[in-house]
Amino acid sequence: MIQKILSYDTPRSIALSMLLLCIFAGLALAPFLFPGVRTVDTAARICIFIVLVASYDLLLGYGGIVSFAHTMFFGVGAYSVALTSLHLGRGFDALILGAAIGAVLATCLAAAIGLFSLRVRAIFFAMITLAVASALAVLVSQFSDLTGGEDGLTFKLPRELGPAFKFGQTLFDGTVFGVKLNGKLLTYYLVFGTSLVLFLITLRLVNAPFGRVLQAIRENEFRAEAIGYRVVHYKIAATCLSAAIASCAGALYAIWLRYVGPSTTLSLELMIDILLILVIGGMGTIYGAVIGATLFLLTENYLQAAMGRLTSGIGDIPVVSALLSPDRWLLWMGILFIVSVYCFPKGIVGHFRKDP
Amino acid sequence: MSIPLLSTTDLTVRFGGHIAVDNVTTQFHPGELTAIVGPNGAGKTTFFNLISGQIRASSGQVVLNGQDISRLPVSARTKAGLGRAFQLTNLFPDLTVLENIRLVVQAKANKGFNLWSTAVALTDITAKAQTILAQVRLEHVAKQPVSELPHGDQRKLEVAILIALEPKVFMFDEPTAGMSLDEADTILDLIADLKARTECTVLLVEHKMDVIRTLADRIVVLHNGQLVADGPPAEVMASAIVQEAYLGLSPEDQMHG
Ligand SMILES: Nc1ncnc2c1ncn2[C@@H]1O[C@H](COP(=O)(O)OP(=O)(O)O)[C@@H](O)[C@H]1O
Ligand SMILES: [Mg+2]
């Protein structure tokens, strides 16, 4: 049964299985295990980034297709949900419609870019995605009447997803294990559940005959064509699917933040984060997205705080305390990533799978 | 004479000023094994590329089974019934031996755009791939990545891919180049097997004259991109023009051309 849910693509390493299980349990029970606004927020972001990075893995890790437009598709989903919620009024119908419009729009955009440029050289496709993504980011900041420009858009979720909505008063006294049963909790589980489904869909896609063809294209495009696969069509399909999934992740992100803006969804830094997460976790494995996103977001969120505690602990040693000052956290994060790429050239998942 | 299965009409390709294949018109019939010979750089591989579509012809046509395939992309020509084994080994290096064949069987079954069932669940496709591996005696390395195979086994896999494609026309480009005699014999046995099955048409680029003598029904000689001789083996081998085409080539060149 579990085999089937995982599309027969199990982690294939005991250590890796344990790690994935811990992350799964941690995310599934996050509001109860780590109550607190900040921790639950981190957990939700991890869920969303797992989907976002997994959908990019479908494209880069399996198909070998380099795209810089992945954040654009993420943004399309996020803005669609924000705009429908603003203009149709708060409600689940607005959310669903927004997510659907986003997915369709992202697919069409991906198809257009793909049709136009995937026939030519791979590098051309990469350049076009970069150009289109930058152009769209500029458009979004220009058309501020519609998009809110650099400030972005804040919108309201359905009442059931707001902190003021309480449930289970009679049954549980309104709390379970000390956690308040409110709309915020519901939103978290909406994010978690949808992310899980999207992740499993991605896992299925790469293990379907279609995913195998993508692998073949990555390995040897020329031969894939010679055994009868129309490579361009497969590449365009992969681009569209990955765009649609990224757009759904974007919709979830907007729902979680109740806000959408260029810096949270469209920025090039975000694109680089996606690449880093994928490389650290392990390309072409899908599970790499889980490990990578968890590690990355935990480091990003807690490294600074940990360093703060460390410096106050060790006192005033001249050079050391300067190096460990919380202001240097970016430096240390960079070093951590260089070390991890150096130690695990095939990513963490690749490393575990090699010596089980 | 029967209707040709594959024919080329005035097939020509220019690379800049250089004409690599020059007005080649010829036919290939069902059940016939044609050896294509010629010195290094004669245009044999390019002629194959024009037929299977890796290179578009500057002018001329390729007709398969009555259909003009000159404008079709490579994959469509494969679907139409052309099967090509490459001169330089051309496989999926990081995938397993079994997966290499499975992908071919899957392509043949038109399952590539199946997004929803897992590849593992399509057991008939895997089973068929295993049968083909057994035919070329590679089942013991089925789970190994191709990049770890010795050269001879990689060449065998190249032939196995062709067998899995079940094409109407088999195109072998120097299938035994760089192999030990033993390994070469295995490959040649496989080709002889194919020949024994009457319906298939085989095009074979090969330098070893003894191989050609035993296998070929017909020899086509290319020289500087032109078709200079065409006929039964004994006749062609005796002709002056073939002697000339090969004149000045050392035996080593003949092995590796
Ligand atoms: N893509 C190409 N671009 C330019 N010249 C080419 C190309 N492919 C082949 N040629 C030239 O065409 C000629 C025929 O090459 P080829 O068909 O490989 O010969 P053969 O297989 O008979 O040894 C050679 O002179 C080669 O340099
Ligand atoms: Mg050649």
XYZ file of C-alpha atoms and ligand atoms in Angstrom:
641
model
C 0.000 0.000 0.000
C 2.691 2.469 1.038
C 4.717 1.185 -1.891
C 1.890 2.078 -4.204
C 1.366 5.539 -2.715
C 5.075 6.205 -3.187
C 4.804 4.907 -6.784
C 7.197 2.026 -5.926
C 9.985 4.585 -5.588
C 10.928 4.019 -1.961
C 13.877 5.839 -0.326
C 16.011 2.648 -0.668
C 18.169 3.422 2.371
C 17.341 2.914 6.015
C 18.962 6.156 7.145
C 17.132 8.076 4.461
C 13.806 6.440 5.315
C 14.235 7.392 8.969
C 15.116 10.956 8.080
C 12.135 11.297 5.746
C 9.847 9.754 8.321
C 11.035 12.244 10.951
C 10.425 15.154 8.596
C 7.002 13.783 7.689
C 6.014 13.328 11.328
C 7.441 16.722 12.227
C 5.420 18.462 9.547
C 2.257 16.441 10.133
C 2.261 17.262 13.843
C 4.028 20.621 13.718
C 1.285 22.695 15.409
C 1.240 20.213 18.303
C 4.935 19.375 18.567
C 6.234 22.905 18.106
C 3.422 25.285 19.020
C 4.264 28.879 18.302
C 3.585 31.283 15.484
C 7.129 31.250 14.169
C 7.621 27.469 14.161
C 4.323 26.699 12.508
C 5.078 29.367 9.946
C 8.406 27.681 9.201
C 6.690 24.294 8.906
C 4.162 25.647 6.401
C 6.907 27.231 4.325
C 8.790 23.923 4.329
C 5.691 22.117 3.003
C 5.265 24.633 0.205
C 8.933 24.684 -0.731
C 9.044 20.902 -0.890
C 6.384 21.033 -3.600
C 8.020 23.945 -5.385
C 11.440 22.299 -5.450
C 10.047 18.845 -6.312
C 8.284 20.321 -9.329
C 11.570 21.912 -10.386
C 13.283 18.556 -9.935
C 10.828 17.060 -12.419
C 12.154 19.541 -14.949
C 15.858 19.787 -14.132
C 16.665 16.560 -12.291
C 14.648 14.277 -14.545
C 14.349 16.098 -17.854
C 17.709 17.870 -17.679
C 15.940 21.079 -18.721
C 17.353 24.288 -17.255
C 14.715 26.929 -16.612
C 14.886 30.206 -14.723
C 11.159 30.810 -14.907
C 10.098 28.551 -12.093
C 9.468 31.382 -9.657
C 7.376 33.045 -12.351
C 4.977 30.091 -12.361
C 5.015 30.121 -8.563
C 4.088 33.814 -8.711
C 1.340 33.282 -11.266
C -0.424 30.931 -8.852
C 0.056 33.251 -5.903
C -1.184 36.373 -7.698
C -4.171 34.529 -9.156
C -5.398 33.515 -5.712
C -4.801 36.996 -4.331
C -6.619 38.679 -7.206
C -9.647 36.384 -7.196
C -9.940 36.747 -3.424
C -9.768 40.520 -3.704
C -12.196 40.881 -6.575
C -14.658 38.065 -5.916
C -14.658 38.528 -2.180
C -13.301 36.159 0.469
C -14.494 32.601 0.032
C -13.371 29.113 -0.818
C -14.777 29.444 -4.319
C -12.424 32.381 -4.907
C -9.454 30.343 -3.648
C -10.264 27.330 -5.805
C -10.995 29.460 -8.850
C -7.793 31.415 -8.280
C -5.699 28.260 -7.988
C -7.310 26.807 -11.116
C -6.837 29.997 -13.148
C -3.238 30.150 -11.956
C -2.537 26.568 -12.992
C -4.111 27.042 -16.423
C -2.290 30.325 -16.962
C 1.041 28.828 -15.879
C 0.529 25.864 -18.206
C -0.278 28.122 -21.155
C 2.724 30.330 -20.454
C 4.988 27.295 -20.169
C 3.605 25.854 -23.397
C 4.137 29.142 -25.208
C 7.733 29.471 -24.017
C 8.358 25.807 -24.756
C 6.876 25.844 -28.244
C 8.811 28.945 -29.055
C 12.201 27.940 -27.726
C 12.539 24.249 -26.865
C 12.922 23.313 -30.504
C 16.184 25.180 -30.580
C 19.234 24.693 -28.370
C 18.883 24.037 -24.647
C 20.774 27.199 -23.747
C 18.281 29.239 -25.754
C 15.426 27.910 -23.649
C 17.286 28.826 -20.449
C 17.857 32.356 -21.732
C 14.271 32.820 -22.850
C 12.944 31.705 -19.462
C 15.230 34.209 -17.771
C 14.072 36.982 -20.095
C 10.374 36.202 -19.744
C 10.619 35.866 -15.963
C 12.400 39.210 -15.644
C 9.919 40.861 -17.993
C 6.989 39.581 -15.967
C 8.558 40.788 -12.721
C 8.906 44.262 -14.255
C 5.319 44.166 -15.517
C 4.057 43.253 -12.064
C 5.806 46.206 -10.469
C 4.642 48.558 -13.255
C 0.966 47.617 -13.241
C 0.587 48.582 -9.612
C -3.141 49.333 -9.964
C -3.772 45.669 -10.501
C -0.879 44.027 -8.697
C -0.059 46.428 -5.911
C 3.381 47.011 -7.410
C 6.330 46.531 -5.089
C 4.055 46.566 -2.048
C 2.111 43.552 -3.237
C -1.420 42.683 -2.245
C -2.927 41.767 1.097
C -6.201 39.901 0.987
C -8.665 38.162 3.242
C -9.157 34.419 3.468
C -12.539 32.791 4.112
C -13.632 33.274 7.712
C -13.069 29.569 8.424
C -9.335 30.048 7.807
C -8.912 33.074 10.055
C -7.599 33.029 13.653
C -10.956 34.282 14.889
C -12.727 31.136 13.727
C -12.983 28.644 16.587
C -14.277 25.105 16.406
C -14.603 21.987 18.543
C -15.781 24.048 21.555
C -18.271 21.469 22.794
C -16.272 18.373 21.890
C -12.764 19.294 22.990
C -13.246 22.490 24.941
C -11.668 24.302 22.002
C -8.178 22.932 22.555
C -6.329 19.683 21.898
C -3.089 19.146 23.836
C -3.134 22.823 24.651
C -3.354 23.885 21.013
C -6.215 26.193 20.168
C -8.544 24.818 17.508
C -8.878 27.813 15.234
C -8.807 28.824 11.586
C -5.039 29.186 11.559
C -4.713 25.515 12.463
C -7.125 24.633 9.675
C -5.073 26.699 7.231
C -1.939 24.841 8.248
C -3.570 21.506 7.567
C -4.939 22.768 4.275
C -1.380 23.676 3.299
C 0.074 20.433 4.646
C -2.532 18.164 3.042
C -2.449 19.841 -0.358
C 1.353 19.870 -0.343
C 1.423 16.180 0.467
C -0.930 15.380 -2.396
C 1.026 17.562 -4.830
C 4.267 15.928 -3.718
C 2.872 12.446 -4.259
C 1.559 13.473 -7.681
C 5.033 14.682 -8.633
C 6.533 11.444 -7.349
C 4.046 9.527 -9.477
C 4.796 11.578 -12.588
C 8.517 10.861 -12.442
C 7.909 7.157 -11.906
C 5.332 6.919 -14.663
C 6.452 5.850 -18.145
C 6.522 9.587 -18.882
C 9.115 10.212 -16.166
C 11.275 7.417 -17.516
C 11.257 9.078 -20.915
C 12.380 12.322 -19.272
C 15.289 10.465 -17.701
C 16.183 9.045 -21.084
C 16.119 12.544 -22.564
C 18.392 13.795 -19.798
C 20.812 10.929 -20.425
C 20.889 11.044 -24.201
C 18.442 13.211 -26.048
C 19.684 12.093 -29.428
C 19.111 8.422 -28.679
C 15.743 9.050 -27.045
C 14.590 10.561 -30.317
C 16.110 7.680 -32.291
C 14.122 5.053 -30.389
C 10.908 6.877 -31.205
C 10.210 9.532 -28.574
C 9.476 12.989 -29.965
C 11.811 14.799 -27.582
C 10.383 18.302 -28.066
C 6.882 17.183 -27.163
C 8.098 15.507 -23.979
C 10.093 18.571 -22.987
C 7.131 20.863 -23.530
C 4.875 18.532 -21.555
C 7.395 18.416 -18.701
C 7.630 22.210 -18.676
C 3.841 22.539 -18.543
C 3.366 19.968 -15.780
C 6.107 21.424 -13.664
C 4.695 24.927 -14.176
C 1.210 23.817 -13.152
C 2.499 22.229 -9.948
C 4.660 25.261 -9.143
C 1.612 27.454 -9.629
C -0.365 25.357 -7.136
C 2.490 25.751 -4.664
C 2.291 29.503 -5.259
C -1.423 29.485 -4.547
C -0.739 27.740 -1.238
C 1.954 30.259 -0.398
C -0.419 33.163 -0.981
C -3.077 31.466 1.136
C -0.634 30.894 3.961
C 0.754 34.439 3.945
C -2.566 36.115 3.064
C -0.264 38.304 1.040
C 1.526 38.257 -2.283
C 4.354 40.468 -3.454
C 7.186 40.427 -5.965
C 9.879 39.651 -3.411
C 8.098 36.621 -1.926
C 7.177 34.987 -5.232
C 8.943 36.404 -8.265
C 12.452 37.336 -7.210
C 15.603 35.903 -8.701
C 16.917 35.204 -5.186
C 14.054 32.786 -4.751
C 15.078 31.055 -7.974
C 18.596 30.676 -6.624
C 17.220 29.283 -3.361
C 15.322 26.647 -5.357
C 18.467 25.653 -7.210
C 20.479 25.470 -3.980
C 17.858 23.369 -2.223
C 17.728 20.965 -5.137
C 21.491 20.605 -5.380
C 21.895 20.103 -1.636
C 19.034 17.613 -1.411
C 19.962 15.693 -4.538
C 18.784 16.171 -8.100
C 16.664 13.620 -9.902
C 15.385 11.987 -6.733
C 12.289 14.036 -5.743
C 13.070 13.099 -2.120
C 15.975 15.527 -2.375
C 13.386 18.308 -2.325
C 12.144 17.162 1.077
C 15.558 16.982 2.709
C 16.891 20.078 0.969
C 13.899 22.310 1.713
C 13.770 21.261 5.352
C 17.462 21.814 5.893
C 17.510 25.093 4.011
C 14.542 26.696 5.704
C 15.577 25.541 9.176
C 19.043 26.994 8.635
C 17.647 30.206 7.219
C 15.255 30.632 10.109
C 17.285 29.456 13.067
C 20.970 29.893 12.254
C 20.953 33.561 13.231
C 19.251 32.868 16.534
C 21.557 29.948 17.286
C 24.599 32.104 16.626
C 23.231 34.803 18.895
C 22.933 32.312 21.718
C 26.404 30.947 20.977
C 28.103 34.364 21.105
C 26.465 35.328 24.350
C 27.593 31.957 25.699
C 31.277 32.199 24.839
C 31.696 35.809 25.960
C 34.206 38.224 24.479
C 37.020 36.389 22.687
C 38.308 38.905 20.097
C 38.242 37.209 16.647
C 35.920 34.332 17.439
C 33.071 36.421 18.715
C 33.361 38.732 15.719
C 33.112 35.751 13.386
C 30.230 34.224 15.285
C 28.299 37.462 15.632
C 24.690 36.977 14.495
C 25.332 39.548 11.754
C 27.607 37.030 10.034
C 24.933 34.382 9.645
C 24.832 34.717 5.854
C 28.550 34.024 5.692
C 28.135 30.859 7.716
C 25.164 29.748 5.695
C 27.221 30.153 2.536
C 30.052 28.127 4.041
C 27.625 25.414 5.162
C 26.301 25.093 1.638
C 29.707 24.979 0.034
C 30.746 22.244 2.467
C 27.576 20.258 1.872
C 27.941 20.443 -1.907
C 31.594 19.469 -1.552
C 30.877 16.508 0.750
C 27.749 15.341 -1.078
C 28.289 16.017 -4.764
C 25.232 13.912 -5.569
C 23.185 15.617 -2.918
C 22.222 14.213 0.447
C 19.812 11.680 -1.030
C 22.392 10.509 -3.555
C 24.903 10.116 -0.737
C 22.586 7.970 1.381
C 21.573 5.800 -1.527
C 25.143 5.041 -2.450
C 26.206 3.431 0.825
C 23.109 2.149 2.557
C 11.653 -7.835 -58.730
C 9.489 -7.130 -55.690
C 8.436 -3.633 -54.633
C 11.245 -1.973 -52.663
C 10.633 -1.401 -48.973
C 13.021 1.524 -48.768
C 14.286 3.679 -51.594
C 16.294 6.842 -52.010
C 15.998 9.163 -54.989
C 18.804 11.590 -55.877
C 19.660 11.827 -52.188
C 22.187 14.625 -51.664
C 23.619 16.553 -48.756
C 26.139 19.379 -48.795
C 28.169 20.580 -45.835
C 29.316 23.982 -46.984
C 30.958 23.285 -50.299
C 31.613 19.633 -49.520
C 29.143 17.136 -50.953
C 29.083 14.239 -48.479
C 26.356 12.237 -50.217
C 25.975 12.871 -53.905
C 22.819 11.958 -55.824
C 22.412 8.472 -54.458
C 19.480 6.575 -55.948
C 18.950 3.027 -54.805
C 16.363 0.558 -53.480
C 16.303 -1.977 -50.677
C 14.007 -4.972 -50.820
C 12.339 -7.046 -48.109
C 14.418 -9.989 -46.948
C 17.597 -8.622 -48.457
C 20.844 -7.914 -46.613
C 22.812 -5.170 -48.293
C 26.379 -4.436 -47.304
C 27.422 -0.825 -47.756
C 31.146 -0.457 -48.198
C 33.552 2.300 -49.009
C 36.687 3.888 -47.615
C 36.776 6.146 -44.585
C 34.892 9.354 -45.214
C 33.038 7.915 -48.194
C 29.732 9.076 -46.724
C 28.331 5.792 -45.401
C 27.380 7.145 -41.967
C 26.046 10.325 -43.539
C 23.940 8.220 -45.925
C 22.486 6.444 -42.873
C 21.874 9.793 -41.174
C 19.908 10.977 -44.172
C 17.746 7.871 -44.166
C 17.047 7.818 -40.418
C 16.668 11.599 -40.245
C 19.510 12.858 -38.042
C 20.477 15.022 -41.014
C 18.010 16.596 -43.441
C 18.823 16.079 -47.111
C 19.755 19.123 -49.198
C 17.763 17.512 -51.988
C 16.290 14.165 -52.907
C 13.877 11.827 -51.167
C 13.682 8.867 -48.851
C 10.622 6.668 -49.323
C 9.690 3.943 -46.855
C 6.860 1.582 -47.676
C 5.431 4.021 -50.202
C 5.534 6.975 -47.791
C 7.872 9.914 -48.365
C 9.629 10.285 -45.015
C 12.190 12.904 -46.075
C 10.578 15.664 -44.005
C 9.722 13.627 -40.913
C 11.617 14.019 -37.631
C 13.785 11.123 -36.445
C 11.226 9.741 -33.999
C 8.508 9.607 -36.652
C 10.824 7.722 -38.989
C 11.539 5.250 -36.216
C 7.816 4.808 -35.698
C 7.439 4.310 -39.438
C 9.804 1.332 -39.225
C 13.425 2.412 -39.403
C 15.788 1.035 -36.782
C 19.287 2.321 -36.397
C 22.316 1.071 -34.482
C 25.048 3.660 -34.251
C 28.700 3.472 -35.184
C 29.732 5.084 -31.919
C 27.993 3.534 -28.959
C 25.046 5.686 -28.157
C 23.130 4.556 -25.073
C 21.676 5.907 -21.824
C 24.842 5.587 -19.708
C 23.524 6.105 -16.163
C 20.450 3.921 -16.613
C 20.542 0.162 -16.166
C 20.883 -2.257 -19.051
C 17.322 -3.427 -18.520
C 15.998 0.139 -18.434
C 17.729 0.897 -21.738
C 15.777 -1.895 -23.406
C 12.611 -1.261 -21.421
C 12.523 2.293 -22.747
C 12.591 0.949 -26.286
C 9.802 -1.544 -25.657
C 7.823 1.242 -23.965
C 8.313 3.508 -26.991
C 7.215 0.693 -29.258
C 4.060 0.239 -27.152
C 3.314 3.989 -27.352
C 3.234 4.272 -23.566
C 5.546 7.297 -23.277
C 2.777 9.765 -22.519
C 1.285 7.585 -19.831
C 1.458 9.964 -16.867
C -0.424 8.048 -14.292
C 0.408 4.374 -13.936
C 3.908 3.604 -12.692
C 6.433 2.176 -15.104
C 6.976 -0.679 -12.639
C 3.333 -1.670 -12.958
C 3.628 -2.238 -16.702
C 4.992 -5.723 -16.151
C 4.429 -6.939 -19.713
C 6.834 -4.282 -20.988
C 9.521 -5.250 -18.475
C 9.019 -8.934 -19.257
C 9.471 -8.332 -22.954
C 12.633 -6.317 -22.303
C 13.985 -9.222 -20.266
C 13.298 -11.671 -23.091
C 15.277 -9.509 -25.472
C 18.167 -9.237 -23.011
C 18.214 -13.022 -22.795
C 18.385 -13.233 -26.589
C 21.626 -11.243 -26.631
C 22.870 -12.971 -23.477
C 23.001 -9.843 -21.329
C 20.517 -10.877 -18.630
C 23.298 -11.319 -16.057
C 24.100 -7.576 -16.200
C 20.480 -6.404 -16.378
C 20.705 -4.367 -13.180
C 24.038 -2.707 -13.927
C 24.349 0.830 -15.231
C 25.405 0.796 -18.867
C 28.452 2.958 -18.168
C 29.959 0.082 -16.156
C 29.712 -2.437 -19.009
C 32.738 -3.452 -21.076
C 32.772 -2.127 -24.625
C 31.739 -5.437 -26.182
C 28.607 -5.672 -24.044
C 27.704 -2.087 -24.870
C 27.853 -2.968 -28.558
C 25.631 -5.964 -27.875
C 23.153 -3.720 -26.129
C 23.198 -1.441 -29.148
C 22.079 -4.413 -31.241
C 19.552 -5.459 -28.602
C 17.942 -2.016 -28.849
C 17.533 -2.556 -32.558
C 15.960 -5.962 -31.968
C 13.589 -4.428 -29.422
C 12.527 -1.797 -31.939
C 11.330 -4.544 -34.313
C 11.850 -2.286 -37.301
C 11.108 -3.081 -40.915
C 14.560 -1.894 -41.867
C 17.590 -2.650 -39.688
C 20.530 -0.302 -40.121
C 23.857 -1.394 -38.629
C 26.778 1.017 -38.802
C 29.970 -0.990 -38.259
C 28.467 -3.085 -35.462
C 31.689 -5.002 -34.815
C 34.148 -2.107 -34.869
C 36.654 -2.296 -32.025
C 35.444 -5.680 -30.789
C 37.380 -8.840 -30.119
C 36.831 -11.665 -32.630
C 34.694 -13.604 -30.147
C 32.445 -10.674 -29.430
C 32.195 -9.832 -33.096
C 31.014 -13.378 -33.778
C 28.160 -13.001 -31.284
C 27.012 -9.849 -33.032
C 27.307 -11.371 -36.468
C 25.339 -14.409 -35.316
C 22.583 -12.069 -34.194
C 22.567 -10.387 -37.577
C 22.547 -13.750 -39.341
C 19.539 -14.676 -37.190
C 17.710 -11.576 -38.327
C 18.522 -12.400 -41.914
C 17.095 -15.876 -41.469
C 13.753 -14.259 -40.623
C 12.685 -13.514 -44.180
C 10.735 -10.306 -43.840
C 13.383 -7.947 -42.553
C 15.560 -5.726 -44.623
C 19.081 -5.197 -43.364
C 21.565 -2.450 -44.252
C 25.028 -3.191 -42.942
C 28.078 -0.976 -43.073
C 31.017 -3.305 -42.599
C 34.655 -3.462 -43.599
C 35.527 -7.091 -43.059
C 35.300 -8.690 -46.483
C 34.870 -12.253 -45.182
C 31.855 -11.146 -43.161
C 30.351 -9.498 -46.194
C 30.991 -12.559 -48.318
C 29.066 -14.827 -45.947
C 26.207 -12.482 -44.986
C 25.473 -10.106 -47.828
C 23.056 -10.679 -50.701
C 24.214 -7.505 -52.336
C 26.944 -4.914 -52.048
C 26.641 -1.172 -52.560
C 29.883 0.768 -52.846
C 30.078 4.433 -51.898
C 33.055 6.554 -52.852
C 33.297 10.298 -52.265
C 29.595 10.284 -51.579
C 28.689 8.675 -54.868
C 27.267 5.254 -55.488
C 29.929 3.657 -57.678
C 28.955 -0.002 -57.703
C 25.915 -2.094 -56.848
C 25.368 -5.809 -57.322
C 25.872 -9.355 -56.037
C 28.937 -9.758 -53.777
C 31.096 -11.846 -56.091
C 30.558 -9.510 -59.003
C 31.157 -6.295 -57.099
C 34.218 -7.570 -55.290
C 35.814 -8.556 -58.554
C 35.197 -5.226 -60.238
C 38.017 -2.806 -60.810
C 36.231 0.139 -59.280
C 36.023 -1.560 -55.877
C 39.658 -2.467 -56.004
C 40.323 1.170 -56.688
C 38.055 2.457 -53.932
C 39.980 0.410 -51.440
C 43.363 0.958 -52.998
C 45.943 2.451 -50.679
C 44.035 1.620 -47.529
C 46.009 -0.346 -44.972
C 44.268 -3.302 -43.280
C 44.155 -1.270 -40.090
C 42.209 1.505 -41.771
C 39.807 -1.096 -42.999
C 39.222 -2.252 -39.456
C 38.514 1.132 -37.971
C 37.102 3.176 -40.846
N 27.802 17.086 -39.742
C 28.811 17.199 -40.618
N 29.311 18.420 -40.957
C 30.308 18.541 -41.829
N 30.894 17.516 -42.461
C 30.456 16.277 -42.186
C 29.390 16.042 -41.254
N 29.157 14.710 -41.170
C 30.037 14.144 -42.015
N 30.814 15.059 -42.637
C 31.835 14.792 -43.645
O 31.245 13.961 -44.635
C 32.156 13.002 -45.078
C 31.582 11.615 -44.918
O 31.628 11.217 -43.567
P 30.999 9.858 -43.041
O 29.653 9.729 -43.588
O 31.144 9.831 -41.572
O 31.964 8.761 -43.683
P 32.053 7.201 -43.413
O 31.012 6.824 -42.427
O 31.866 6.585 -44.745
O 33.435 6.951 -42.894
C 33.450 13.201 -44.296
O 34.321 13.961 -45.099
C 32.993 13.983 -43.089
O 34.037 14.816 -42.636
Mg 31.125 5.953 -40.560
